[in-house]
XYZ file of C-alpha atoms in Angstrom:
615
model
C 28.240 60.383 25.120
C 28.569 60.081 21.072
C 31.814 58.727 21.406
C 30.489 56.008 23.845
C 27.740 55.071 21.408
C 29.874 54.999 18.434
C 32.303 52.913 20.111
C 29.713 50.545 21.128
C 28.310 50.155 17.683
C 31.716 49.807 16.372
C 32.426 47.072 18.866
C 29.113 45.203 18.060
C 29.651 45.613 14.411
C 33.438 44.043 14.674
C 31.709 41.383 17.212
C 29.390 40.459 14.349
C 32.143 40.046 11.953
C 34.109 37.992 13.997
C 31.400 35.685 14.565
C 31.739 32.056 12.997
C 29.752 31.426 10.287
C 28.975 27.987 8.788
C 27.074 26.379 6.104
C 26.458 23.245 4.956
C 25.980 22.676 1.412
C 23.336 19.834 0.224
C 23.332 18.155 3.666
C 21.739 14.833 4.284
C 18.186 14.714 5.854
C 14.980 12.409 6.133
C 11.863 13.563 5.084
C 8.663 12.370 6.863
C 6.471 10.511 4.627
C 3.368 12.219 6.283
C 4.287 15.377 4.866
C 5.259 16.844 1.247
C 8.588 15.852 -0.120
C 11.374 18.368 0.906
C 15.175 18.752 0.138
C 17.527 20.908 2.403
C 19.606 22.545 -0.102
C 21.554 24.535 2.219
C 21.860 25.361 6.091
C 23.506 28.776 7.392
C 24.421 29.216 10.935
C 25.946 32.346 12.643
C 25.332 34.168 15.920
C 22.385 35.886 14.686
C 20.144 33.274 13.123
C 20.105 29.865 11.430
C 18.595 29.597 7.887
C 17.312 26.362 6.144
C 16.959 26.780 2.622
C 14.262 24.076 1.340
C 12.992 23.137 -2.122
C 9.477 21.383 -1.854
C 8.531 19.106 -4.518
C 4.494 17.628 -4.292
C 1.613 17.612 -6.659
C 0.753 21.241 -8.279
C -1.604 23.189 -6.284
C -1.071 21.533 -2.948
C -1.262 23.886 -0.135
C 1.162 24.021 2.422
C 1.684 25.663 5.948
C 4.417 26.286 7.976
C 3.109 26.949 11.318
C 4.547 29.309 14.080
C 5.158 25.925 16.270
C 7.884 24.883 13.878
C 11.266 24.528 15.335
C 14.752 23.267 14.898
C 15.724 20.601 17.423
C 19.043 19.574 18.430
C 19.841 16.034 19.713
C 20.152 17.449 23.316
C 16.395 18.239 23.140
C 16.749 22.001 22.828
C 14.332 23.755 20.398
C 14.970 27.069 18.586
C 11.835 28.793 17.361
C 10.851 29.889 13.452
C 11.134 33.577 13.279
C 10.294 34.260 9.505
C 9.805 32.570 5.989
C 11.549 35.329 4.266
C 13.183 34.639 1.148
C 16.952 35.059 0.614
C 17.330 35.537 -3.185
C 15.063 35.676 -6.211
C 14.937 32.030 -6.709
C 12.905 31.796 -3.459
C 9.356 32.627 -2.493
C 8.402 34.314 0.613
C 6.301 32.285 2.704
C 3.836 33.892 5.856
C 3.590 31.672 8.872
C 0.297 30.339 9.772
C -0.934 30.656 6.319
C -1.552 28.614 3.676
C 0.945 28.519 0.827
C -0.206 27.027 -2.715
C 2.414 25.338 -4.655
C 2.432 26.641 -8.231
C 1.764 24.316 -11.349
C 5.156 22.889 -11.234
C 4.435 21.644 -8.130
C 8.134 22.936 -7.001
C 9.042 25.761 -4.708
C 12.168 27.193 -2.962
C 12.114 29.192 0.363
C 14.267 30.140 3.501
C 13.292 29.266 7.018
C 14.706 31.655 9.603
C 15.189 30.427 13.155
C 16.706 31.386 16.265
C 20.394 30.759 16.157
C 21.730 27.203 16.786
C 25.011 26.913 18.272
C 27.823 26.967 15.273
C 29.046 23.492 16.623
C 25.862 21.588 15.820
C 26.383 18.457 14.320
C 22.953 17.355 13.702
C 19.534 19.001 13.762
C 15.645 18.162 13.037
C 13.060 20.251 11.545
C 9.718 19.638 13.229
C 6.693 21.101 11.923
C 2.904 20.168 11.659
C 3.109 17.187 9.514
C -0.203 16.078 9.690
C -1.535 19.520 8.707
C 0.352 20.093 5.538
C 3.681 21.088 7.414
C 7.043 19.810 6.704
C 9.168 17.346 8.874
C 12.727 16.654 8.099
C 14.951 14.592 10.242
C 18.620 13.890 10.722
C 19.902 17.036 8.785
C 23.662 16.709 8.981
C 26.659 18.163 7.076
C 27.926 14.932 5.519
C 25.712 13.687 2.412
C 24.221 10.434 2.881
C 26.638 7.777 1.458
C 24.636 4.824 1.525
C 26.880 3.215 4.222
C 26.030 3.099 7.932
C 29.534 3.821 9.531
C 28.608 2.480 12.998
C 26.742 -0.817 13.202
C 25.257 -1.700 16.760
C 27.643 -4.484 18.330
C 25.023 -7.517 17.564
C 24.861 -6.685 13.760
C 28.743 -6.358 13.180
C 29.447 -10.246 12.410
C 26.295 -11.279 10.882
C 27.153 -14.462 8.724
C 25.351 -15.110 5.580
C 24.434 -18.518 3.851
C 24.909 -18.083 -0.098
C 23.186 -21.851 -0.512
C 20.057 -20.924 1.485
C 17.183 -22.974 -0.381
C 13.137 -22.608 -0.410
C 11.357 -25.140 1.949
C 9.323 -27.827 0.810
C 5.731 -26.948 1.467
C 4.024 -28.321 4.676
C 1.636 -27.364 7.095
C 2.967 -25.968 10.268
C 0.693 -23.744 12.177
C 2.801 -21.078 14.350
C 3.698 -17.422 14.437
C 6.302 -15.730 12.085
C 8.396 -12.977 14.065
C 9.782 -10.198 12.702
C 12.185 -7.719 14.616
C 12.928 -4.497 13.255
C 15.317 -1.552 14.345
C 15.594 1.393 12.617
C 19.199 3.557 13.116
C 18.680 7.246 14.099
C 15.105 6.929 14.700
C 13.758 10.071 16.421
C 10.502 10.041 18.476
C 8.018 11.851 16.663
C 8.807 10.508 13.408
C 5.732 8.061 13.559
C 6.298 5.736 11.099
C 4.560 2.520 10.603
C 6.079 -0.681 9.316
C 3.552 -2.456 7.085
C 3.550 -6.257 6.264
C 1.256 -7.205 3.469
C 0.795 -8.974 0.068
C -0.481 -12.576 0.761
C -3.514 -14.256 2.346
C -2.662 -16.646 4.908
C -3.719 -20.345 4.353
C -7.022 -20.672 6.201
C -8.177 -17.458 5.754
C -10.425 -15.611 3.509
C -8.729 -12.200 4.061
C -5.315 -10.682 2.640
C -3.304 -9.992 5.294
C -2.361 -6.260 5.578
C -1.344 -4.486 8.944
C 0.766 -1.479 9.894
C 3.122 -1.783 12.735
C 3.937 1.728 14.515
C 7.489 2.207 15.332
C 8.194 2.654 19.207
C 10.161 5.751 20.413
C 13.734 3.656 20.340
C 13.100 2.911 16.758
C 12.196 -0.741 17.020
C 9.226 -2.856 15.749
C 8.101 -6.435 17.002
C 5.649 -8.168 14.635
C 3.712 -11.385 15.032
C 1.972 -12.930 11.857
C 0.266 -16.274 12.278
C 1.190 -18.536 9.467
C 0.452 -22.124 8.382
C 3.084 -22.136 5.668
C 6.415 -20.180 4.575
C 5.109 -17.185 2.424
C 6.551 -14.308 0.377
C 5.612 -11.302 1.851
C 5.560 -7.530 1.328
C 7.322 -5.069 3.628
C 7.158 -1.048 3.381
C 7.419 2.077 4.770
C 5.616 4.736 3.111
C 8.047 7.178 1.330
C 11.132 4.832 1.927
C 10.952 1.400 0.459
C 8.590 -1.359 -0.683
C 10.569 -5.156 -1.013
C 9.602 -8.606 -0.455
C 10.973 -11.024 2.147
C 10.366 -14.954 2.888
C 8.733 -15.493 6.444
C 7.774 -18.896 8.153
C 5.757 -20.227 10.954
C 8.239 -20.550 14.328
C 10.746 -18.759 12.509
C 12.487 -15.211 13.346
C 13.530 -12.480 10.988
C 15.457 -9.268 12.317
C 15.916 -6.251 9.929
C 18.126 -3.479 10.311
C 17.227 -0.254 8.767
C 18.725 3.087 8.314
C 16.509 6.313 8.662
C 17.087 7.713 5.064
C 14.723 8.166 1.997
C 17.424 6.886 -0.366
C 18.247 3.150 -1.524
C 20.238 2.419 1.643
C 17.391 2.269 3.937
C 17.399 -1.585 4.401
C 21.178 -2.297 5.818
C 20.830 -5.782 7.076
C 19.249 -8.967 7.846
C 19.239 -11.805 10.420
C 17.660 -15.107 11.096
C 15.282 -17.146 8.634
C 16.771 -16.928 5.204
C 18.587 -13.812 5.857
C 20.863 -13.899 2.792
C 17.782 -14.519 0.572
C 16.002 -11.529 2.043
C 19.072 -9.306 1.620
C 19.200 -10.582 -1.919
C 15.367 -9.893 -2.511
C 15.655 -6.214 -0.897
C 18.611 -5.320 -3.227
C 16.917 -6.588 -6.514
C 14.192 -4.644 -8.823
C 11.703 -7.274 -8.934
C 9.483 -5.541 -11.583
C 12.120 -4.852 -13.854
C 13.667 -8.643 -13.737
C 10.176 -10.144 -14.087
C 9.384 -8.020 -17.597
C 10.158 -9.804 -20.748
C 10.065 -6.398 -22.364
C 13.809 -5.889 -21.553
C 14.467 -8.632 -24.081
C 13.177 -6.586 -27.009
C 10.241 -8.714 -27.472
C 7.901 -6.228 -28.620
C 10.361 -5.393 -31.532
C 10.337 -9.247 -32.448
C 6.682 -9.782 -32.276
C 6.384 -6.680 -34.747
C 8.233 -8.373 -37.655
C 6.698 -12.134 -37.032
C 4.635 -13.260 -40.043
C 2.863 -16.149 -38.318
C 1.704 -17.480 -35.103
C 4.145 -19.983 -34.614
C 6.892 -17.297 -34.981
C 5.205 -14.935 -32.214
C 4.691 -17.820 -30.085
C 8.589 -18.957 -30.673
C 9.543 -15.192 -29.916
C 7.468 -15.424 -26.681
C 9.129 -18.784 -25.815
C 12.657 -17.362 -26.665
C 12.517 -14.571 -24.136
C 11.110 -17.070 -21.595
C 14.384 -19.363 -22.104
C 16.677 -16.228 -21.960
C 15.300 -14.929 -19.125
C 15.489 -18.381 -17.266
C 19.171 -18.630 -18.470
C 19.937 -15.116 -17.199
C 18.427 -16.058 -13.649
C 20.793 -18.921 -13.488
C 23.984 -16.664 -13.833
C 22.966 -14.308 -10.996
C 24.756 -14.132 -7.745
C 21.672 -14.678 -5.550
C 20.793 -17.678 -3.396
C 19.056 -20.780 -4.941
C 15.958 -19.578 -3.060
C 15.907 -16.299 -4.892
C 16.899 -18.041 -8.176
C 13.581 -20.333 -7.674
C 11.357 -17.420 -6.819
C 12.628 -15.391 -9.963
C 12.032 -18.564 -12.131
C 8.521 -19.039 -11.005
C 7.620 -15.325 -11.425
C 9.266 -15.862 -15.031
C 7.073 -19.002 -15.933
C 3.879 -17.180 -14.842
C 4.932 -14.048 -16.859
C 5.418 -16.426 -19.883
C 2.196 -18.377 -19.534
C 0.251 -15.261 -19.333
C 1.864 -13.916 -22.349
C 0.846 -16.996 -23.923
C -2.836 -17.140 -22.632
C -3.705 -13.296 -22.875
C -1.456 -12.202 -25.601
C -4.060 -9.895 -27.184
C -4.353 -7.966 -23.667
C -0.723 -7.555 -23.143
C -0.026 -6.719 -26.909
C -2.869 -3.914 -26.993
C -1.634 -2.532 -23.171
C 1.905 -2.223 -24.710
C 0.730 -0.314 -27.612
C -1.235 2.004 -25.479
C 1.707 2.394 -23.158
C 3.721 3.380 -26.207
C 1.389 5.998 -27.180
C 1.035 4.310 -30.336
C -3.134 5.083 -30.047
C -5.424 6.986 -27.756
C -7.713 4.955 -25.466
C -11.415 4.370 -26.458
C -13.237 1.397 -25.448
C -14.594 0.321 -29.024
C -11.091 0.716 -30.444
C -9.220 -1.191 -27.696
C -11.765 -4.200 -28.153
C -10.893 -4.101 -31.951
C -7.250 -4.246 -31.378
C -7.520 -6.809 -28.785
C -9.743 -9.287 -30.546
C -7.307 -8.657 -33.463
C -4.263 -9.172 -31.331
C -6.043 -12.441 -30.165
C -6.299 -13.732 -33.583
C -2.374 -13.044 -33.979
C -1.685 -15.941 -31.560
C -4.484 -18.448 -31.445
C -4.348 -21.356 -28.997
C -3.502 -24.150 -31.790
C -0.237 -22.259 -32.611
C 1.114 -22.648 -28.801
C 3.033 -25.551 -28.326
C 2.026 -27.916 -25.179
C 3.992 -26.900 -22.036
C 4.635 -28.687 -19.166
C 4.565 -26.567 -15.819
C 8.080 -26.783 -13.823
C 8.845 -24.383 -11.275
C 5.171 -23.419 -10.700
C 4.559 -26.977 -9.980
C 7.603 -27.641 -7.596
C 7.507 -28.838 -3.872
C 8.668 -24.986 -2.849
C 6.050 -23.087 -5.147
C 3.727 -22.313 -2.450
C 6.760 -19.680 -0.988
C 6.125 -17.572 -4.032
C 3.311 -14.935 -4.339
C 3.063 -15.938 -8.096
C 2.069 -19.515 -7.231
C -1.069 -17.841 -5.390
C -1.975 -15.548 -8.188
C -1.586 -17.870 -10.955
C -4.445 -17.627 -13.847
C -6.841 -20.461 -13.272
C -6.586 -22.058 -16.681
C -2.615 -22.443 -16.004
C -3.551 -24.462 -12.773
C -5.970 -26.567 -14.802
C -3.328 -27.978 -16.998
C -0.821 -28.794 -14.446
C -0.011 -32.313 -13.523
C -1.103 -32.286 -9.976
C 0.181 -36.161 -9.472
C 3.931 -35.483 -8.403
C 3.083 -32.792 -5.631
C -0.616 -32.943 -4.617
C -0.206 -30.999 -1.436
C 0.641 -27.921 -3.091
C -2.507 -28.070 -5.510
C -4.660 -29.215 -2.268
C -3.221 -25.837 -0.493
C -3.945 -23.662 -3.665
C -7.781 -25.108 -3.885
C -7.966 -24.310 0.017
C -6.874 -20.786 -0.873
C -9.444 -20.433 -3.668
C -12.305 -21.957 -1.946
C -11.958 -19.677 1.127
C -10.812 -16.872 -0.835
C -13.553 -16.654 -3.572
C -16.121 -18.902 -2.097
C -15.769 -21.918 -4.048
C -13.070 -24.021 -5.917
C -11.939 -22.808 -9.411
C -10.817 -26.286 -10.317
C -13.075 -28.437 -12.121
C -13.682 -31.741 -10.629
C -10.868 -31.290 -7.945
C -11.181 -33.389 -4.522
C -8.978 -32.045 -1.938
C -7.372 -34.946 -0.373
C -4.936 -33.682 2.273
C -6.659 -34.333 5.874
C -4.992 -30.967 6.731
C -6.200 -29.070 3.931
C -9.612 -30.209 4.243
C -9.774 -29.596 7.951
C -8.930 -26.001 7.356
C -12.018 -25.617 5.041
C -14.364 -27.696 7.531
C -13.208 -25.260 10.210
C -13.808 -22.226 8.307
C -17.424 -23.491 7.422
C -18.146 -23.786 11.090
C -16.911 -20.573 11.563
C -18.827 -19.117 8.939
C -22.100 -20.668 10.066
C -21.334 -19.459 13.856
C -20.938 -16.008 12.460
C -24.130 -16.245 10.451
C -26.154 -17.320 13.172
C -24.566 -14.639 15.634
C -25.653 -11.853 13.085
C -29.130 -13.189 12.746
C -29.626 -12.678 16.501
C -28.138 -9.455 16.611
C -30.738 -6.449 17.188
C -30.912 -3.708 14.236
C -28.637 -6.022 11.949
C -30.305 -7.720 8.918
C -28.073 -10.332 7.701
C -29.647 -12.388 4.718
C -33.141 -11.249 6.561
C -34.550 -9.845 3.070
C -32.496 -12.269 0.768
C -35.903 -13.397 -0.864
C -37.175 -10.047 -1.390
C -36.899 -8.856 -5.299
C -34.328 -6.193 -5.867
C -36.947 -3.774 -6.898
C -38.564 -3.967 -3.578
C -35.587 -3.886 -1.215
C -35.317 -0.111 -1.132
C -39.199 -0.026 -0.039
C -38.625 -2.443 2.844
C -35.718 -0.748 4.163
C -37.583 2.834 4.250
C -40.493 0.863 5.826
C -38.371 0.177 8.811
C -37.500 3.848 9.383
C -40.626 5.884 9.082
C -41.106 9.641 10.265
C -37.350 10.116 10.574
C -34.510 12.048 8.669
C -32.691 8.955 7.129
C -28.868 9.185 6.300
C -28.140 6.071 4.243
C -24.309 4.927 3.738
C -23.419 2.445 0.942
C -20.194 0.885 1.604
C -18.032 -2.350 2.106
C -15.309 -3.216 4.390
C -12.492 -3.220 2.400
C -12.431 0.381 0.307
C -10.439 2.985 2.196
C -12.619 5.882 1.631
C -15.461 3.902 3.207
C -13.559 3.262 6.042
C -12.170 7.130 6.391
C -16.023 7.997 5.954
C -17.173 5.938 8.722
C -14.461 7.375 11.424
C -15.527 11.113 10.459
C -19.207 10.313 10.862
C -18.781 8.319 14.097
C -17.628 11.995 15.972
C -20.594 13.778 14.026
C -23.159 10.965 15.515
C -22.303 12.109 18.805
C -23.377 15.674 18.425
C -26.786 14.061 16.967
C -27.422 11.638 19.756
C -30.664 13.401 20.873
C -31.564 14.199 17.305
C -34.442 12.392 15.129
C -32.424 10.878 12.634
C -31.419 7.194 11.934
C -28.163 6.087 10.306
C -28.705 3.147 7.637
C -25.510 1.233 6.573
C -25.845 -0.981 3.478
C -23.367 -3.508 2.281
C -23.541 -6.437 0.262
C -21.681 -9.887 -0.363
C -18.550 -7.892 -1.408
C -17.978 -7.840 2.581
C -16.744 -10.783 4.450
C -19.477 -11.530 7.188
C -16.795 -12.064 9.873
C -14.990 -8.674 9.353
C -18.313 -7.187 8.552
C -19.468 -8.401 12.141
C -16.138 -6.951 13.851
C -16.703 -3.754 12.336
C -20.021 -3.005 12.719
C -20.022 -3.461 16.622
C -18.335 -0.101 16.507
C -20.768 1.555 13.956
C -24.048 2.568 15.925
C -26.852 2.282 13.537
C -28.965 0.050 11.412
C -27.013 -2.414 9.049
C -28.106 -4.285 6.195
C -26.298 -7.164 4.209
C -27.882 -7.459 0.919
C -27.781 -9.888 -2.052
C -25.638 -9.021 -5.076
C -28.560 -7.997 -7.295
C -30.002 -6.369 -4.409
C -26.942 -4.015 -3.922
C -26.571 -3.467 -7.584
C -30.138 -2.138 -7.967
C -29.558 0.604 -5.143
C -26.504 1.525 -6.652
C -28.304 1.751 -10.402
C -31.212 3.753 -8.408
C -28.472 6.329 -7.120
C -26.881 6.474 -10.434
C -23.698 5.454 -8.584
C -20.645 3.576 -9.614
C -18.772 4.044 -6.718
C -18.533 3.482 -2.846
C -19.006 5.082 -0.389
C -22.451 6.421 -1.534
C -24.257 8.939 0.668
C -27.756 9.699 0.762
C -29.926 11.732 2.811
C -33.800 11.737 3.241
C -35.892 14.208 5.047
C -38.947 13.212 7.165
C -41.121 13.569 4.198
C -39.201 10.824 2.312
C -37.552 13.114 -0.016
C -33.867 12.929 -1.158
C -32.262 16.251 -0.089
C -28.662 15.161 -0.424
C -26.251 12.738 -2.030
C -22.691 12.132 -2.490
C -20.463 9.423 -4.214
C -17.122 9.130 -2.435
C -16.051 10.903 0.948
C -15.343 14.348 0.445
C -15.205 15.475 4.097
C -17.602 15.440 6.928
C -18.764 19.346 6.516
C -21.014 18.882 3.630
C -22.597 15.980 5.568
C -23.036 18.003 8.547
C -24.815 20.984 6.541
C -27.036 18.779 4.825
C -27.963 16.989 8.017
C -28.742 20.266 10.059
C -30.927 21.509 7.216
C -32.736 18.489 7.098
C -33.332 18.464 10.922
C -34.720 21.990 10.932
């Protein structure tokens, strides 16, 4: 019997020794943007287990959790459960499953996750945890490190032809839809990525466009954006990239992506201005638009007269334009870069004090305090008075293609006022439509919009605004401009008088601030459990919320809604000693303030305060 046991153990030992062992050093992977940043440093596979060694980097003291549901998944869909988080050497840290693990002050930690054994022939695996709850998700873990090159392109992308001579279109109003088709290679169901398009205000709208388009399980996105003119737009995926492209009504753009966290995420473009978009994806716009690379500050510090300082800034601009012309980009990209450089130059001249002091602060030449900042700014402004600046005639931002560039729409008002608008009046009509709708009135003195289509956009907008105002006035529980004539000091008493003998929960918010929207979503679930309680929810906003958007949003927010004037809103904020939104205030049935919170810090404190007030 003893001989048999010994022989069996020996056989098992020999079998274990003969098992194939595979190790991947620094394999490539794609980390989910919804979780902490993690890098796979090594994967070990044998017949007993598979160990994934990780290095996590996140903000200090971040709470991380590896739950027992974490698995390794292979491409055939088979899953291998986690066994433990025991360290394998002194550089790693033990991680207990289903328990919170706090990252150290360095924000870095190494650990090893042990899983049931995968076949050693495995070519690729995916580490799937609870990404939404502090867990880790890593996709496409494979031995071959990412080379930044896609080996096998889909058939329809293999012979894409690019036009090196693409130019920006001349501005004209042509209402339609810009279509963007996205395909991500190696996308895996469960990645839950979103393709975001933003960065511009469509002509004829008073709101900036910002929309997330979720990826389908096959790694595709189909987006449609209503437009009236060609525009520069920003595209991004959190944790992957943030780039600009040019889109246009009734035109189609296709984008091929790679599921990677490095610079090779954008593979190719097809369709409208494909080479221009490809060039824009390759350049670092922030660096290329900066005059600091030309040593402008070093030159300014040795200048003795305002004239010399102006010449220094002008020289940097001229060098920038000359450099752009030598770049191997399409004429369209060169135009966009030239417009950005012109805006940079004019902003430097107009706001020299602010730019100069900001630079000194960034270089740690002094510590910030408001008095010192103001003094230095005034001193800097005296270093470059307007009298020292030579007249400059707007060139690139006064071209018929200028509305394609985002810098055209964001130029300082003083630059627009000095421009010669007689050559291309349509682009200035467009700009004034944008400012009129976006800010409520035209910033251009004595400017009259002459183009019929532009005037029609304003008329249409005004008609829609009047319609929304009338609808809001008829809506029960909604007080839109109802109390505009009430003095600011009396507005709180008026609101309080409308809700007597109840517990009152006030939410001061607007339609644009993310914490406000997050808080409203959390409150919706809480209000469901309080439907039969003696409590009134009162939502207060002001002119900082666009009426049309406010109308849409409050349709899904049960409660009383007040739209106050600017002075009334400011008075309430001062009363609550609040400088931020959302601001939450709770009053008990006797009218005593029992709770207040500036900012949304979770629903639990609010729940507890309401339950206490209802006793």
